[in-house]
Coordinates of C-alpha atoms in Angstrom, one line a residue:
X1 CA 0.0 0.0 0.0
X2 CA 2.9 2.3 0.9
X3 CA 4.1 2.1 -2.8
X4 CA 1.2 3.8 -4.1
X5 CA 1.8 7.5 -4.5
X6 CA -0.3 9.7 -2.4
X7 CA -2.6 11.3 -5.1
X8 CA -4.0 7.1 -5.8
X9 CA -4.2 6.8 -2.0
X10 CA -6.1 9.7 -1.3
X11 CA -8.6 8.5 -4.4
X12 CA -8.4 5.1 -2.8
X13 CA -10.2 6.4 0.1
X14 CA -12.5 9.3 -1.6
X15 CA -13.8 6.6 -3.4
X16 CA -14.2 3.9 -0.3
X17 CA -15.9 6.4 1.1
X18 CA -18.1 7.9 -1.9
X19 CA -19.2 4.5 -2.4
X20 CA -19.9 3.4 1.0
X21 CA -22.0 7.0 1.1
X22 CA -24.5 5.8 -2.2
X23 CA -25.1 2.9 0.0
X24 CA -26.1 4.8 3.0
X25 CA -28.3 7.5 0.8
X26 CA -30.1 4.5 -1.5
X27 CA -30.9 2.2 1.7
X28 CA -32.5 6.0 3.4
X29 CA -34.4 7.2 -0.2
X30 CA -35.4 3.5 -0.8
X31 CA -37.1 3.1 2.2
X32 CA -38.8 6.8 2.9
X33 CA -39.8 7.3 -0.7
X34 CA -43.6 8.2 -1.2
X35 CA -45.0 4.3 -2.1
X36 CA -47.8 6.1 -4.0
X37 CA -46.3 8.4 -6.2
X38 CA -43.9 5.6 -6.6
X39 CA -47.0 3.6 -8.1
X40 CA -48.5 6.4 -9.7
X41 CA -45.0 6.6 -11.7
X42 CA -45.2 2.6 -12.2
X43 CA -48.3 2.8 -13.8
X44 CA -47.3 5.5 -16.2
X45 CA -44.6 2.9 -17.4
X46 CA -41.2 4.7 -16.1
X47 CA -39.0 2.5 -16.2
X48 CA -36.6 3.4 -12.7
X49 CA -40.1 3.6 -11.1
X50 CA -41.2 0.3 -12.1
X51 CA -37.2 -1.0 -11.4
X52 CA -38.0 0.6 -7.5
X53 CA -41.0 -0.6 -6.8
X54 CA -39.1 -4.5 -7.8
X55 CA -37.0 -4.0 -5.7
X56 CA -38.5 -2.9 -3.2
X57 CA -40.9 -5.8 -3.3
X58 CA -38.0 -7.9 -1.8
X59 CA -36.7 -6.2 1.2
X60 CA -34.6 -8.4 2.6
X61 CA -32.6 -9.0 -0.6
X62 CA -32.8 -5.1 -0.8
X63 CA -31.5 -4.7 2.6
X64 CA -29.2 -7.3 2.7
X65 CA -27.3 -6.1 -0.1
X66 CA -27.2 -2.4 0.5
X67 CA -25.7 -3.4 4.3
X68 CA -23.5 -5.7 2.8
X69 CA -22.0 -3.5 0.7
X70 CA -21.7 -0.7 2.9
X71 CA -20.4 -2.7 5.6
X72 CA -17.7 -4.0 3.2
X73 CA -16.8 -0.7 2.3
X74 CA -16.2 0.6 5.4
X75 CA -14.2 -2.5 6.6
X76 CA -12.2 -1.7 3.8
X77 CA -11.6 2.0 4.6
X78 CA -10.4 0.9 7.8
X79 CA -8.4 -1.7 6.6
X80 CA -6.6 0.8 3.9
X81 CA -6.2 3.7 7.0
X82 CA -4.8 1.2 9.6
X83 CA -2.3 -0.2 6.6
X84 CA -1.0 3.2 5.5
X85 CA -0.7 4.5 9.4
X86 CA 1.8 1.6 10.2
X87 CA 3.4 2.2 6.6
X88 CA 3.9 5.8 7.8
X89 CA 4.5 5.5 11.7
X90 CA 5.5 1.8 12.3
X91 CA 3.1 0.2 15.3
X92 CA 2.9 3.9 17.1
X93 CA 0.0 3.3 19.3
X94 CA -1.2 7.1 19.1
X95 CA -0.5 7.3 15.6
X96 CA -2.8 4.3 15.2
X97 CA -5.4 5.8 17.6
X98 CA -5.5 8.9 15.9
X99 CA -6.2 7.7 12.6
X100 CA -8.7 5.4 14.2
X101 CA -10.9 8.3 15.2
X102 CA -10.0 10.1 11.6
X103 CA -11.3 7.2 10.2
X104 CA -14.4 7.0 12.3
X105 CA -15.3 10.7 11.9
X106 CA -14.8 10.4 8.2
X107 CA -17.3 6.8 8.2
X108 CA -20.1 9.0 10.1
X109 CA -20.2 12.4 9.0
X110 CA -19.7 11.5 5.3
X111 CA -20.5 8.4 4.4
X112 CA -23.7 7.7 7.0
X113 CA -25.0 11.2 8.3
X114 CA -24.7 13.4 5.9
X115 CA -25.8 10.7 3.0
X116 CA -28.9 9.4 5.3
X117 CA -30.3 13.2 6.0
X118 CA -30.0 14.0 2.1
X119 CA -32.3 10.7 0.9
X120 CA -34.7 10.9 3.7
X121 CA -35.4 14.7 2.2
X122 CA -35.3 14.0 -1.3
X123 CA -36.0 10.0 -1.4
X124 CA -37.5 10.1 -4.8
X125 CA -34.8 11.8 -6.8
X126 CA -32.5 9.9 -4.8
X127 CA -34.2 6.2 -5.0
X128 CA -35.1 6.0 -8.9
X129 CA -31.8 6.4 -10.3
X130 CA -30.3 4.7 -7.9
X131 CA -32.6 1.8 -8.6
X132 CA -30.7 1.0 -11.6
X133 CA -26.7 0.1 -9.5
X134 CA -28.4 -1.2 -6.7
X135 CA -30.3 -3.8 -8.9
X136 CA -26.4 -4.6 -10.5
X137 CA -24.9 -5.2 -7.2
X138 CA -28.2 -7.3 -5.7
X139 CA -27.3 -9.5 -9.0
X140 CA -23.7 -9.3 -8.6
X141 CA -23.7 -10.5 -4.4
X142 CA -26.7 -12.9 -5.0
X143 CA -24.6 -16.1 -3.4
X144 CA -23.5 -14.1 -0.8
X145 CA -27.1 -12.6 0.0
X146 CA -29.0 -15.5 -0.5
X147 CA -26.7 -17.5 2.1
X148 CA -27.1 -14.4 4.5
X149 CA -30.9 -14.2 4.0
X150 CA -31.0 -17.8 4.9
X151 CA -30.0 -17.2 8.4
X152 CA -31.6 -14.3 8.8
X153 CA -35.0 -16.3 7.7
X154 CA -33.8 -19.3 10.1
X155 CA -33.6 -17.0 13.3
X156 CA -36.7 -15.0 12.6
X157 CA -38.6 -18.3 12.3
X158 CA -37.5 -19.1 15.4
X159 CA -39.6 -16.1 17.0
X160 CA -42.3 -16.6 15.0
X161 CA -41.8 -13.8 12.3
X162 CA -40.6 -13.6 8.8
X163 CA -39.0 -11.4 6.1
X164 CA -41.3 -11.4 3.2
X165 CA -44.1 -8.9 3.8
X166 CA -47.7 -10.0 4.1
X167 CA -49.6 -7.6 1.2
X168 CA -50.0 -4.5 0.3
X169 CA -49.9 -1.6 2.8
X170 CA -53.5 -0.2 3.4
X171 CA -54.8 2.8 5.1
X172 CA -57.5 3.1 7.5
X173 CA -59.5 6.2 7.7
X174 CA -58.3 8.4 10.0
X175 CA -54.3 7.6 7.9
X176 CA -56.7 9.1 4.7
X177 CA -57.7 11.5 6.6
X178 CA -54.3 12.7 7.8
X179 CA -52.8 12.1 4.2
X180 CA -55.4 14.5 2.5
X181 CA -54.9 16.9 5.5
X182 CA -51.0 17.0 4.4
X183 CA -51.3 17.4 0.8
X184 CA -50.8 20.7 1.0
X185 CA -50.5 22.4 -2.3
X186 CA -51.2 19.1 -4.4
X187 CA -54.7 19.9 -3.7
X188 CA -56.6 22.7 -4.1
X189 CA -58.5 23.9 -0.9
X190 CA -62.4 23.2 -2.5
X191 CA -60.9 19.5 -3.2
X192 CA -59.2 19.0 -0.2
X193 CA -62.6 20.1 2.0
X194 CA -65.1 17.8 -0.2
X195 CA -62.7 14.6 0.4
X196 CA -62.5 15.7 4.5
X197 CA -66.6 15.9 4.0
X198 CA -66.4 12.6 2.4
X199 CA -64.9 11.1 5.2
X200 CA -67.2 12.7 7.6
X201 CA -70.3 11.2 5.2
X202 CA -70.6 8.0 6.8
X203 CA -71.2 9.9 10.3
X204 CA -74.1 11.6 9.3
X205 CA -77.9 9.8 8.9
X206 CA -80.6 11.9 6.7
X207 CA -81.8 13.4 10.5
X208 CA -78.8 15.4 10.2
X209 CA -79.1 16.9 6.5
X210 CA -83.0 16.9 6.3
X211 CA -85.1 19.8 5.7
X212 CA -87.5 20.1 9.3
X213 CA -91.3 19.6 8.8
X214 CA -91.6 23.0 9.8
X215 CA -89.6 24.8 7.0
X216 CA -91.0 22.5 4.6
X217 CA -93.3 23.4 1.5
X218 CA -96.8 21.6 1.8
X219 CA -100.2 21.6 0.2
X220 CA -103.2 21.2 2.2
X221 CA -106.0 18.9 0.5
X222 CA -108.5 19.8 3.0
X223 CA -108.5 23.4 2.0
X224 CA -111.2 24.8 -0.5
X225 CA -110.5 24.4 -4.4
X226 CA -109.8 28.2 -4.8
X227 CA -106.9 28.5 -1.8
X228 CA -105.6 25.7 -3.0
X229 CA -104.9 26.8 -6.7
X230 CA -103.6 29.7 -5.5
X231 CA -101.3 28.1 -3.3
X232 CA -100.1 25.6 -6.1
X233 CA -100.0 28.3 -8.5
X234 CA -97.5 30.4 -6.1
X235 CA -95.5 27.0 -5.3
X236 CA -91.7 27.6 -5.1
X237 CA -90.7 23.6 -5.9
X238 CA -91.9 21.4 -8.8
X239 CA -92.6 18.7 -5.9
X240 CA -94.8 19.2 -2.7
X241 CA -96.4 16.8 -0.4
X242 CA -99.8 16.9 -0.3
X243 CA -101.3 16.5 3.1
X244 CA -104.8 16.3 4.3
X245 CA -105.5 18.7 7.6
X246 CA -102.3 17.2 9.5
X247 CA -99.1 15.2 8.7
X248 CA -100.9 12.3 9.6
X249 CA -102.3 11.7 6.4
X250 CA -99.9 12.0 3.8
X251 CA -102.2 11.6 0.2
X252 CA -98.8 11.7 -1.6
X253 CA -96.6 14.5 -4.1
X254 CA -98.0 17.0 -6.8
X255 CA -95.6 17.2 -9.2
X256 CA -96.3 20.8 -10.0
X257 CA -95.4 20.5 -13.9
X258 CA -98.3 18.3 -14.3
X259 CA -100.7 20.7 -13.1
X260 CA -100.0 23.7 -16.1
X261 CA -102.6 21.1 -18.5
X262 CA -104.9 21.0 -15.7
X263 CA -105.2 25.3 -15.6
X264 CA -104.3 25.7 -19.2
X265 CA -107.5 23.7 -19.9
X266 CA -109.7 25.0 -16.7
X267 CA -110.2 21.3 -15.7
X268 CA -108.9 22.0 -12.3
X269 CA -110.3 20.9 -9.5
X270 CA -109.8 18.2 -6.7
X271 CA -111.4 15.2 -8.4
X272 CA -108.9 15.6 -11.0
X273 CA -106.1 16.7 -8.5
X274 CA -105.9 13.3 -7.1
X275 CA -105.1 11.8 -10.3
X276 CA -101.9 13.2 -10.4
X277 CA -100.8 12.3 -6.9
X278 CA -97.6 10.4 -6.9
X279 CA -96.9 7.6 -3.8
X280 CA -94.9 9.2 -1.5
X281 CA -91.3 7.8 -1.1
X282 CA -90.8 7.1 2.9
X283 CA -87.2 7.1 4.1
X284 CA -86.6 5.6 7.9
X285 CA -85.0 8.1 10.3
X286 CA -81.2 7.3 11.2
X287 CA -81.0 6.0 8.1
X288 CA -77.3 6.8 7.2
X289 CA -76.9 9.3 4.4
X290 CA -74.7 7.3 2.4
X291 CA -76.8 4.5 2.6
X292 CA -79.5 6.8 1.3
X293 CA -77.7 8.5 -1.9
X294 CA -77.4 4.9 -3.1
X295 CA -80.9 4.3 -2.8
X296 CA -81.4 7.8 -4.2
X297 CA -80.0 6.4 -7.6
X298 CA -81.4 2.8 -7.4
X299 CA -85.1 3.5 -6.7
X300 CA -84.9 6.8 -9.0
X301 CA -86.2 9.2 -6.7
X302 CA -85.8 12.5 -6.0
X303 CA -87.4 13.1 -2.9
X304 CA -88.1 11.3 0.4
X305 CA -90.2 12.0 3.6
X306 CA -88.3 11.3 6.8
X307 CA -90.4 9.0 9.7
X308 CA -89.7 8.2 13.2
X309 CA -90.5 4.8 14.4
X310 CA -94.4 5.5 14.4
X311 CA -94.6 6.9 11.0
X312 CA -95.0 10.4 11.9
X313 CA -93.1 12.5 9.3
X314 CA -89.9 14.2 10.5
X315 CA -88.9 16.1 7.3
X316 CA -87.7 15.4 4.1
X317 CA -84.4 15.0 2.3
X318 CA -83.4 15.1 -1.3
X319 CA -80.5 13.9 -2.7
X320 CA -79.2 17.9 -3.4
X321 CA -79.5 17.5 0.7
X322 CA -76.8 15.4 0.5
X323 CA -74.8 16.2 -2.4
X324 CA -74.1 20.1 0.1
X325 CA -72.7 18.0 2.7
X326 CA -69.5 17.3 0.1
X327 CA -69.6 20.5 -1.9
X328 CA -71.2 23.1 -0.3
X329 CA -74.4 24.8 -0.6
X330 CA -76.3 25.4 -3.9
X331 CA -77.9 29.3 -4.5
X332 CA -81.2 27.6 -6.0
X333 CA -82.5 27.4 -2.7
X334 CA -86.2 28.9 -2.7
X335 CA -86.9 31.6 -0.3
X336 CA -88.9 29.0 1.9
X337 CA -85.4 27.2 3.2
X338 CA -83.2 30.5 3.5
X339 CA -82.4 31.9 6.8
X340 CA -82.0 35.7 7.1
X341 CA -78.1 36.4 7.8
X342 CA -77.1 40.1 9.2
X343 CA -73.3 40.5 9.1
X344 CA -71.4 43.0 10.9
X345 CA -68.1 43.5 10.3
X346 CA -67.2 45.9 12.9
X347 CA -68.5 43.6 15.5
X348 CA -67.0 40.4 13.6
X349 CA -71.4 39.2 14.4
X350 CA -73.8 37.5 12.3
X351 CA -77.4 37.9 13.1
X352 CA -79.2 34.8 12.0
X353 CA -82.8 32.9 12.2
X354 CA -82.9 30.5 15.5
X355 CA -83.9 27.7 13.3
X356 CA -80.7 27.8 10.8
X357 CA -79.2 24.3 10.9
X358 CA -75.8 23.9 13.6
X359 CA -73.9 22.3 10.7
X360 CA -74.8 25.1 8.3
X361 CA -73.7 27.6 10.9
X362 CA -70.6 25.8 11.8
X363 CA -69.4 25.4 7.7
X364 CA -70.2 29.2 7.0
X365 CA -68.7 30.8 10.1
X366 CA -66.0 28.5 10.6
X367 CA -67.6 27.7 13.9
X368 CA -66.9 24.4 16.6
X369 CA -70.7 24.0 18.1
X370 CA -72.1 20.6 18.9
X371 CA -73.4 18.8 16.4
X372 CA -74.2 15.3 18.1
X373 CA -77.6 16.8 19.9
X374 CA -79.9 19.1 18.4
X375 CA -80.2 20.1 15.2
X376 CA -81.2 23.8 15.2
X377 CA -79.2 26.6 17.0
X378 CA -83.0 27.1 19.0
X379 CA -82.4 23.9 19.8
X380 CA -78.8 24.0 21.1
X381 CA -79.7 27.4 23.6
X382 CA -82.5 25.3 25.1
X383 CA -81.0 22.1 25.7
X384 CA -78.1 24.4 27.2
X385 CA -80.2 27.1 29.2
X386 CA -82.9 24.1 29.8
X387 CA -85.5 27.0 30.1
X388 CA -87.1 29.9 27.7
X389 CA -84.4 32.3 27.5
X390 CA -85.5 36.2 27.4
X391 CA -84.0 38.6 25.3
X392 CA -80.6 40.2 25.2
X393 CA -79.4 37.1 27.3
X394 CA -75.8 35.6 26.4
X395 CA -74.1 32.4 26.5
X396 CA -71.1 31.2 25.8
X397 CA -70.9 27.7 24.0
X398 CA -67.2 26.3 22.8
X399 CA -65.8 29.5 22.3
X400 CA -68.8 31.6 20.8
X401 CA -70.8 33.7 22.6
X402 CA -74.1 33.6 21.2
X403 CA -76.7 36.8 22.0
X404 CA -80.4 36.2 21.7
X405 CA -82.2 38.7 20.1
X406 CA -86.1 37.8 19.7
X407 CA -88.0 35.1 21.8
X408 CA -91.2 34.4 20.3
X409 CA -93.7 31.1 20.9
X410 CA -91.6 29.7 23.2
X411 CA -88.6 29.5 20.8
X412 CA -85.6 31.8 19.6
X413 CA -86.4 33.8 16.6
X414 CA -83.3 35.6 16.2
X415 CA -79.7 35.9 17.8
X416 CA -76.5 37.0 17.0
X417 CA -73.4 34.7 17.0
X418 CA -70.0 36.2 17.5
X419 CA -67.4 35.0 15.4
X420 CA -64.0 34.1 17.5
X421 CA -61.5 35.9 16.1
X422 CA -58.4 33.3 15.0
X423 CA -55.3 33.6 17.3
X424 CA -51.9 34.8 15.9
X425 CA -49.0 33.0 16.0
X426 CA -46.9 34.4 19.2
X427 CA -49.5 35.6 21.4

């Protein structure tokens, strides 16, 4: 080794440790890189992605190799410093010493620190090219691996465990959850926020997205002939239930397009009315709204009535109900469902109806209310107050103070929510 000039001794050992560094940032990049974008790239036929993702379906062989070599290399290093220290200083003990911990400091901080930080932060640019040496060398040791994985696979089967891995990785709910969360500028925001209400879909039954009997749209069969033309004529939806007196007869749904012949032709009137009523389409309460979209499509329908247990009608829910859970809320809406909203701005205050929906609340204002009680922010103050609040009272419920307004017929009419202002970072 001595009779090597310095300049091939120096390369000698740049390149020991060069190599034993690709080891170290391959065996990092190969194991953090993104598995998905990995088979994303597969499927789009890249070649270095479809070389990884081989590879990477044998781990051990992967592993084994990459250690191998590395470990080779940096026996060699050592073996090449120790030779040329005794070459230089004879058996000097603190000669030897010294170039021991050169050695060392040289192994860790450039061929296993500084290599390992760079793939774990760039594991894809790092992992596909590399793919293509690595797969040389994994050929090239094969005796040598396979004899070493044989052992290995001996002494794991002793405990019960084993190398090869059982399947695909797969991702529960609350991992999808978190990975949509983190995609960050991949997604835009409106994307991002219908798969998060996607995930929160299977949560919610049709209780929680119908429309309330009360704010519902209904013709009256017991009324006289005249009233009720007028009330068809001035109908803000093409489909309305048609009671008779009370809820608890239900005759069915006018669909209101089917009436124009009916006045076009002045045949109305009720004999002739009930030939156009359309069975009612009953949906159970809790049913879960997923559940319910599917049904939606297979039974063709475009409206249901919401019961409770003894068939008394709750509300109703259309599939447009649903469909604003994952998108947002649709301006078609007749004047019959909208809730008068007030904003000030200098108060950072919303005045709004006592009967708006908690959820609807909560996804305009950005709010944190309950949602697992009741429905309605009337609701919410008297489950909390558990008594008829009077005017200009204030509560404070997770973070929003909530002022009421108007009391009227035992309920809340009007009150006005106070928007939490977000904290800055540092205070």
């Amino acid at each position: 080794m001595s009779e090597l000039p310095l300049w091939a001794q120096t390369a000698l050992l740049v390149g020991l440790l060069l190599g034993s560094g690709f080891f170290s940032i391959a065996e990092t990049s190969m194991m953090a890189i993104n598995k998905y974008r990995l088979k994303a790239l597969a499927e789009q036929g890249v070649r270095s992605a479809l070389l990884t993702q081989k590879l990477l379906a044998r781990t051990d062989r992967l592993l084994s190799t990459l250690l191998l070599s590395n470990n080779l290399l940096n026996t060699a290093t050592t073996a090449v410093v120790t030779s040329l220290t005794i070459s230089w200083y004879g058996n000097n003990e603190w000669a030897l010493s010294i170039a021991t911990g050169l050695v060392a400091f040289a192994i860790i901080v450039f061929a296993e620190i500084t290599p390992k930080v760079i793939g774990a932060a760039y594991p894809n640019q790092v992992a596909l090219p590399a793919s293509y040496p690595i797969a040389f060398f994994m050929r090239l040791f094969y005796p040598f691996v396979w004899l070493i994985n044989q052992f290995v696979e001996g002494m794991l089967s002793r405990f019960g465990l084993s190398s090869r891995q059982s399947g695909e990785t797969s991702l529960n709910v609350d991992e999808l959850r978190s990975l949509v969360l983190e995609s960050g500028h991949y997604l835009p925001h409106k994307q991002r926020s219908i798969l998060m209400n996607l995930f929160e879909l299977e949560s919610l039954t049709v209780d929680d997205v119908m429309t309330p009997r009360t704010r519902m749209e209904v013709l009256d069969f017991a009324k006289d002939e005249e009233t009720l033309a007028l009330e068809i004529a001035t109908a803000h939806h093409n489909k309305v239930p048609l009671i008779e007196e009370d809820w608890a007869t239900v005759l069915g749904i006018l669909h209101m397009r089917r009436m124009l012949g009916l006045f076009q032709n002045g045949e109305f009137s009720k004999e002739n009315l009930q030939k156009l009523i359309q069975p009612a389409y009953f949906i159970p309460s809790g049913t879960p709204v997923n559940i319910q979209l599917q049904a939606f499509q297979e039974n063709k329908e475009r409206m249901g009535l919401v019961v409770d247990e003894y068939g008394e009608v709750l509300g109703m829910v259309t599939p447009e109900d649903i469909l604003e859970e994952l998108i947002g809320e649709f301006t078609s809406h007749a004047p019959v469902n909208q809730h008068r909203a007030e904003t000030d701005e200098d108060e950072r205050a919303v005045t709004v109806d006592g009967a708006i929906d908690i959820r609807e609340l909560n996804r305009k204002y950005h709010l944190n209310l309950p949602t697992d009680g009741p429905r309605t922010l009337n609701g919410l103050l008297l489950e909390h107050l558990q008594d008829i609040p009077e005017s200009g009272l204030g509560v404070k419920l997770h973070n929003t103070v909530i002022e009421i307004v108007q009391v009227a017929d035992r309920s809340v009419k009007t009150a006005k929510v106070f928007i939490p202002r977000k904290k800055q970072p540092g205070r």
